[in-house]
Coordinates of C-alpha atoms in Angstrom, one line a residue:
M175 CA -14.7 12.5 4.2
A176 CA -11.0 11.4 4.3
F177 CA -7.9 11.9 6.2
P178 CA -7.3 14.0 8.3
V179 CA -11.0 13.9 9.5
V180 CA -11.1 10.0 9.0
R181 CA -8.3 8.5 11.2
H182 CA -8.6 4.6 11.3
R183 CA -6.0 4.4 14.1
R184 CA -8.5 5.8 16.5
L185 CA -10.2 2.4 17.0
R186 CA -6.9 0.7 17.7
Q187 CA -5.7 2.9 20.7
S188 CA -6.1 0.3 23.5
A189 CA -6.7 -3.3 24.0
A190 CA -10.3 -2.8 25.4
L191 CA -11.0 -0.8 22.3
R192 CA -9.7 -3.3 19.9
S193 CA -11.5 -6.0 21.7
M194 CA -14.9 -3.9 21.5
V195 CA -14.7 -3.6 17.8
R196 CA -13.2 -7.0 17.0
E197 CA -15.2 -8.6 14.1
T198 CA -14.3 -12.3 14.6
A199 CA -14.1 -14.0 18.1
L200 CA -12.5 -17.4 18.4
S201 CA -13.6 -19.7 21.1
A202 CA -13.0 -23.3 22.4
N203 CA -16.7 -23.8 21.3
D204 CA -15.5 -23.7 17.8
F205 CA -13.3 -26.8 17.9
I206 CA -13.6 -30.3 17.1
Y207 CA -10.4 -32.2 18.5
P208 CA -9.3 -35.3 16.3
I209 CA -8.0 -38.5 18.1
F210 CA -6.4 -41.5 17.1
V211 CA -7.4 -44.7 18.8
T212 CA -5.7 -48.1 18.2
V213 CA -5.9 -51.6 19.5
G214 CA -3.6 -53.0 22.3
T215 CA -3.1 -51.8 25.8
N216 CA -1.0 -49.2 27.4
V217 CA -0.3 -47.5 24.1
K218 CA 0.3 -43.8 24.2
E219 CA 2.6 -43.4 21.3
E220 CA 3.6 -39.9 19.8
I221 CA 3.1 -39.7 16.2
T222 CA 6.7 -38.6 14.9
S223 CA 5.5 -36.1 12.2
M224 CA 2.8 -34.5 14.6
P225 CA 4.5 -33.6 18.0
G226 CA 1.9 -33.8 20.7
V227 CA -0.4 -36.0 19.0
Y228 CA -0.6 -39.5 20.0
H229 CA -2.2 -43.0 19.1
F230 CA -4.2 -44.1 22.2
S231 CA -5.3 -47.7 23.3
L232 CA -8.6 -47.5 25.1
D233 CA -7.1 -48.0 28.4
R234 CA -4.9 -44.8 27.9
L235 CA -7.8 -42.7 26.2
E236 CA -9.9 -41.8 29.3
A237 CA -7.2 -39.3 30.4
E238 CA -7.0 -37.5 27.1
I239 CA -11.0 -37.3 27.2
R240 CA -10.8 -35.8 30.7
E241 CA -8.3 -33.3 29.5
V242 CA -10.3 -32.3 26.5
T243 CA -13.5 -31.9 28.4
A244 CA -11.8 -29.9 31.3
L245 CA -10.6 -27.5 28.5
G246 CA -14.1 -26.7 27.4
I247 CA -13.7 -28.3 23.9
P248 CA -17.1 -29.6 23.1
S249 CA -16.3 -32.3 20.4
V250 CA -14.0 -35.0 19.4
M251 CA -13.4 -36.8 16.1
L252 CA -12.5 -40.4 16.2
F253 CA -10.1 -42.1 13.7
G254 CA -9.3 -45.8 14.3
V255 CA -6.1 -47.5 13.6
P256 CA -7.0 -51.3 13.4
D257 CA -4.8 -54.5 13.4
D258 CA -7.1 -56.3 11.0
K259 CA -7.3 -55.1 7.4
D260 CA -8.9 -56.7 4.4
S261 CA -9.7 -55.9 0.7
E262 CA -13.3 -55.1 1.6
G263 CA -12.6 -52.8 4.9
T264 CA -14.8 -55.1 6.9
S265 CA -13.4 -54.0 10.3
A266 CA -14.6 -50.6 9.6
F267 CA -18.1 -51.7 10.5
A268 CA -17.5 -54.5 12.9
P269 CA -19.5 -54.1 16.2
D270 CA -16.2 -54.6 18.1
G271 CA -14.2 -52.5 15.8
I272 CA -11.8 -50.1 17.4
V273 CA -13.9 -46.9 16.4
Q274 CA -17.0 -48.5 17.8
E275 CA -15.5 -49.6 21.1
A276 CA -13.9 -46.1 21.3
I277 CA -17.2 -44.3 20.8
R278 CA -18.9 -46.5 23.4
A279 CA -16.0 -45.8 25.8
V280 CA -15.9 -42.0 25.2
K281 CA -19.7 -41.7 25.6
G282 CA -19.5 -43.7 29.0
W283 CA -16.7 -41.3 30.3
A284 CA -18.1 -38.1 28.9
P285 CA -21.8 -38.3 27.9
E286 CA -21.9 -34.6 27.2
L287 CA -19.1 -34.8 24.8
L288 CA -20.0 -34.5 21.1
V289 CA -18.4 -37.7 19.5
V290 CA -17.9 -37.4 15.7
A291 CA -17.0 -40.7 13.6
D292 CA -14.9 -40.3 10.7
T293 CA -16.6 -42.7 8.1
C294 CA -14.1 -44.0 5.5
L295 CA -12.4 -47.3 4.7
C296 CA -9.0 -46.1 4.0
Q297 CA -7.6 -47.1 7.4
F298 CA -9.4 -50.5 7.3
T299 CA -8.5 -51.8 3.8
D300 CA -5.2 -53.5 3.1
H301 CA -4.7 -51.4 -0.1
G302 CA -5.2 -48.0 1.7
H303 CA -8.0 -46.7 -0.6
C304 CA -11.2 -44.9 0.4
G305 CA -13.4 -47.5 -1.3
L306 CA -13.4 -51.0 -2.7
I307 CA -11.3 -51.9 -5.7
H308 CA -12.1 -53.8 -8.9
V309 CA -10.0 -54.5 -11.9
H310 CA -11.4 -53.1 -15.1
E311 CA -12.0 -55.8 -17.5
R312 CA -10.8 -53.9 -20.7
T313 CA -7.7 -52.3 -19.3
G314 CA -6.8 -54.6 -16.5
N315 CA -6.4 -51.5 -14.2
A316 CA -7.2 -51.4 -10.6
E317 CA -9.9 -48.8 -9.8
V318 CA -12.1 -47.7 -7.0
D319 CA -15.6 -49.0 -7.4
N320 CA -17.8 -46.0 -6.4
D321 CA -21.3 -47.8 -6.2
A322 CA -20.0 -50.9 -4.6
S323 CA -18.2 -48.7 -1.9
L324 CA -21.4 -46.9 -0.8
T325 CA -22.8 -50.4 0.6
Q326 CA -19.8 -50.6 3.1
L327 CA -19.8 -46.9 3.9
V328 CA -23.5 -47.1 4.9
R329 CA -22.8 -50.2 6.9
T330 CA -19.9 -48.4 8.5
A331 CA -22.0 -45.3 9.4
V332 CA -24.8 -47.4 10.9
S333 CA -22.6 -49.3 13.0
Q334 CA -21.0 -46.1 14.2
A335 CA -24.4 -44.7 15.2
E336 CA -25.3 -47.9 16.8
A337 CA -22.1 -47.6 19.0
G338 CA -23.5 -44.1 20.1
A339 CA -21.7 -41.7 17.8
D340 CA -23.5 -38.4 18.0
M341 CA -22.6 -37.2 14.3
I342 CA -21.3 -39.1 11.2
A343 CA -18.6 -37.4 9.1
P344 CA -18.0 -39.4 5.8
S345 CA -14.7 -38.6 4.3
N346 CA -14.4 -40.8 1.4
M347 CA -15.5 -38.6 -1.6
M348 CA -17.5 -41.2 -3.4
D349 CA -20.2 -39.9 -5.5
G350 CA -23.6 -40.2 -3.7
F351 CA -22.1 -40.9 -0.5
V352 CA -24.2 -38.4 1.6
G353 CA -27.5 -39.7 0.0
A354 CA -26.6 -43.3 0.6
I355 CA -25.4 -42.7 4.2
R356 CA -28.5 -40.6 4.9
E357 CA -31.0 -43.4 3.6
G358 CA -29.2 -46.1 5.5
L359 CA -29.2 -44.0 8.7
D360 CA -32.9 -43.3 8.4
E361 CA -33.8 -46.8 7.7
A362 CA -31.8 -48.1 10.6
G363 CA -33.9 -45.5 12.9
F364 CA -31.1 -42.7 13.2
T365 CA -33.0 -40.0 11.7
H366 CA -31.7 -37.6 14.3
I367 CA -28.0 -38.3 13.6
P368 CA -26.6 -35.4 11.5
I369 CA -24.0 -35.7 8.9
L370 CA -21.0 -33.6 8.6
S371 CA -19.9 -34.2 5.1
Y372 CA -16.4 -33.9 3.8
S373 CA -18.0 -32.0 0.9
V374 CA -14.9 -30.4 -0.5
K375 CA -11.8 -32.6 0.0
Y376 CA -8.8 -31.9 -2.1
A377 CA -6.1 -34.3 -3.2
S378 CA -3.6 -32.4 -1.2
A379 CA 0.1 -32.7 -0.3
F380 CA -0.9 -31.5 3.2
Y381 CA -2.1 -34.9 4.3
G382 CA 1.3 -36.6 4.7
P383 CA 1.6 -36.7 8.5
F384 CA -2.2 -37.9 8.9
R385 CA -1.3 -41.0 6.6
E386 CA 1.4 -41.9 9.1
A387 CA -0.9 -41.5 12.0
A388 CA -3.8 -43.3 10.4
H389 CA -1.6 -46.0 8.6
S390 CA -3.7 -45.2 5.5
T391 CA -1.0 -44.5 2.8
P392 CA -2.4 -46.0 -0.5
Q393 CA -0.5 -49.1 -1.6
F394 CA -0.9 -48.3 -5.3
G395 CA -1.7 -45.1 -7.2
D396 CA -3.2 -42.1 -5.5
R397 CA -6.6 -40.5 -4.5
K398 CA -6.9 -38.1 -7.4
T399 CA -9.8 -39.9 -9.2
Y400 CA -11.9 -39.3 -6.2
Q401 CA -10.5 -36.3 -4.2
M402 CA -10.5 -32.8 -5.9
D403 CA -8.1 -31.2 -8.0
P404 CA -6.5 -28.4 -5.9
A405 CA -6.7 -25.9 -8.8
N406 CA -10.5 -26.1 -8.7
A407 CA -13.0 -23.8 -6.8
R408 CA -16.2 -23.9 -8.9
E409 CA -16.1 -27.6 -8.6
A410 CA -16.4 -27.1 -4.8
L411 CA -19.6 -25.5 -5.4
R412 CA -21.0 -28.5 -7.5
E413 CA -19.9 -31.0 -4.9
A414 CA -21.3 -29.1 -2.0
E415 CA -24.5 -28.5 -4.0
S416 CA -24.8 -32.4 -4.2
D417 CA -24.4 -32.9 -0.6
V418 CA -26.8 -30.4 0.3
I419 CA -29.5 -32.0 -2.1
E420 CA -28.6 -35.4 -0.6
G421 CA -29.2 -34.4 2.9
A422 CA -25.9 -33.0 4.5
D423 CA -26.5 -31.2 7.9
M424 CA -22.8 -29.4 7.8
L425 CA -20.3 -28.9 5.1
M426 CA -16.5 -29.2 5.4
V427 CA -13.6 -27.8 3.5
K428 CA -10.4 -29.9 3.8
P429 CA -7.6 -28.6 4.1
A430 CA -8.2 -25.2 5.3
L431 CA -5.1 -22.9 5.1
A432 CA -4.6 -23.2 1.4
Y433 CA -8.6 -23.0 0.6
M434 CA -9.7 -20.1 2.5
D435 CA -11.3 -18.9 -0.7
V436 CA -13.3 -22.1 -0.9
I437 CA -14.4 -21.7 2.7
R438 CA -15.8 -18.3 1.8
L439 CA -17.5 -19.6 -1.4
L440 CA -19.4 -22.2 0.6
K441 CA -20.4 -19.7 3.4
E442 CA -21.7 -17.2 0.8
H443 CA -23.7 -19.9 -1.4
F444 CA -25.1 -22.2 1.3
D445 CA -27.0 -21.7 4.6
L446 CA -25.6 -24.8 6.4
P447 CA -22.8 -24.6 8.8
V448 CA -19.4 -24.8 7.4
A449 CA -16.4 -26.7 9.0
A450 CA -12.7 -26.3 8.2
Y451 CA -10.2 -29.0 8.6
N452 CA -6.8 -27.8 9.9
V453 CA -5.1 -30.6 8.4
S454 CA -1.9 -32.6 9.7
G455 CA 0.5 -31.0 7.3
E456 CA -0.6 -27.6 8.5
Y457 CA -0.1 -28.6 12.0
A458 CA 3.3 -30.2 11.4
M459 CA 4.6 -26.9 9.7
V460 CA 3.8 -24.8 12.5
K461 CA 5.4 -27.3 15.0
A462 CA 8.6 -27.7 13.1
A463 CA 9.0 -23.8 12.8
A464 CA 8.2 -23.3 16.4
A465 CA 10.6 -26.1 17.6
N466 CA 13.3 -24.2 15.5
G467 CA 12.4 -21.0 17.2
W468 CA 11.6 -19.3 13.9
I469 CA 7.9 -18.3 14.9
D470 CA 5.8 -17.6 17.9
E471 CA 3.6 -20.8 18.0
R472 CA 0.8 -19.5 20.1
A473 CA 0.5 -16.1 18.0
V474 CA 0.7 -18.0 14.8
V475 CA -1.8 -20.8 15.7
L476 CA -4.3 -18.4 17.1
E477 CA -3.9 -16.1 13.9
T478 CA -4.4 -18.9 11.7
L479 CA -7.6 -20.4 13.3
T480 CA -9.0 -16.8 13.6
G481 CA -8.2 -16.4 9.8
M482 CA -10.3 -19.5 9.0
K483 CA -13.1 -18.5 11.0
R484 CA -13.0 -15.1 9.5
A485 CA -13.1 -16.8 6.0
G486 CA -16.4 -18.3 7.0
A487 CA -15.9 -21.4 9.0
D488 CA -18.4 -22.1 11.8
I489 CA -16.5 -25.3 13.2
L490 CA -12.6 -25.7 13.3
I491 CA -11.3 -29.1 13.2
T492 CA -7.8 -29.0 14.5
Y493 CA -5.0 -30.7 16.3
H494 CA -4.0 -27.4 18.1
A495 CA -7.5 -27.4 19.8
K496 CA -6.0 -28.3 23.4
D497 CA -3.3 -25.7 23.1
A498 CA -5.5 -23.0 21.7
A499 CA -8.1 -23.6 24.3
R500 CA -5.5 -23.2 26.9
W501 CA -4.2 -19.9 25.3
L502 CA -7.8 -18.6 24.9
K503 CA -8.2 -19.0 28.7
G504 CA -5.0 -17.1 29.2
D505 CA -3.0 -20.3 30.3
E506 CA 0.5 -20.5 29.2

């Protein structure tokens, strides 16, 4: 059967009918909201390249957490900006580290809020890389030492769990990081803490604003030896499969917008929940275009997030979470 018997427009005639047959539903329950916490007092400093996103000191953080919970957003992801960095990233796992202190504070204010801890070293090392550096004996080149880095990452994950994190989200892209962290958490008695693995994290040009926000720009070289080549999709399946075998509970694709095909690949090949990180550069582009009056920010954000979910994402990590939650409730 074909036209004129078949008329696809019949199911588009009214808002009620379109809603009834809509295949993908976007909800505030889908969101994880990233927050940047820093040392000091009375700090609420807007990040220049990310309008509407701020650095918060702990004494200014409570109001933000209250707003997040009031909007029905079920989860936050915490990133720390310390004042003390060294080559080993030791402040990443200090009991009184900025992330650990923030976790305890947030769980005190909002026990029901799911607190996800980003587990990486880049914000805490003075060189800005996601692992420890060693100098190759033969070449004299400074390189990221994969296996030595795992020890520090495990210590960081365990310290975050001890502080009260509900979920560990390791973003470092070292080989074997999920298995090492799973073993470390289990040995420390945290068998119940899930791992949301940054399984497929590309060496992307979309991270620029985040590096300003997290003060994590590499001081030399780049991250292309451990983050993935943007041209590769089959490699994403290998990365994700390794994490599944090592005990990941959820898989992530980062960035999201340019990698919808990869989100779909993971959804089709694995039976774990899939998260998509709507990253800082994607956010900044929308904000810049909206500020210039070139786009309808609300319409573009909701369409983009719906597209990520349609591609297969079960969870959306997005800086738009607060605005999107308001819009979904019908607020302006």
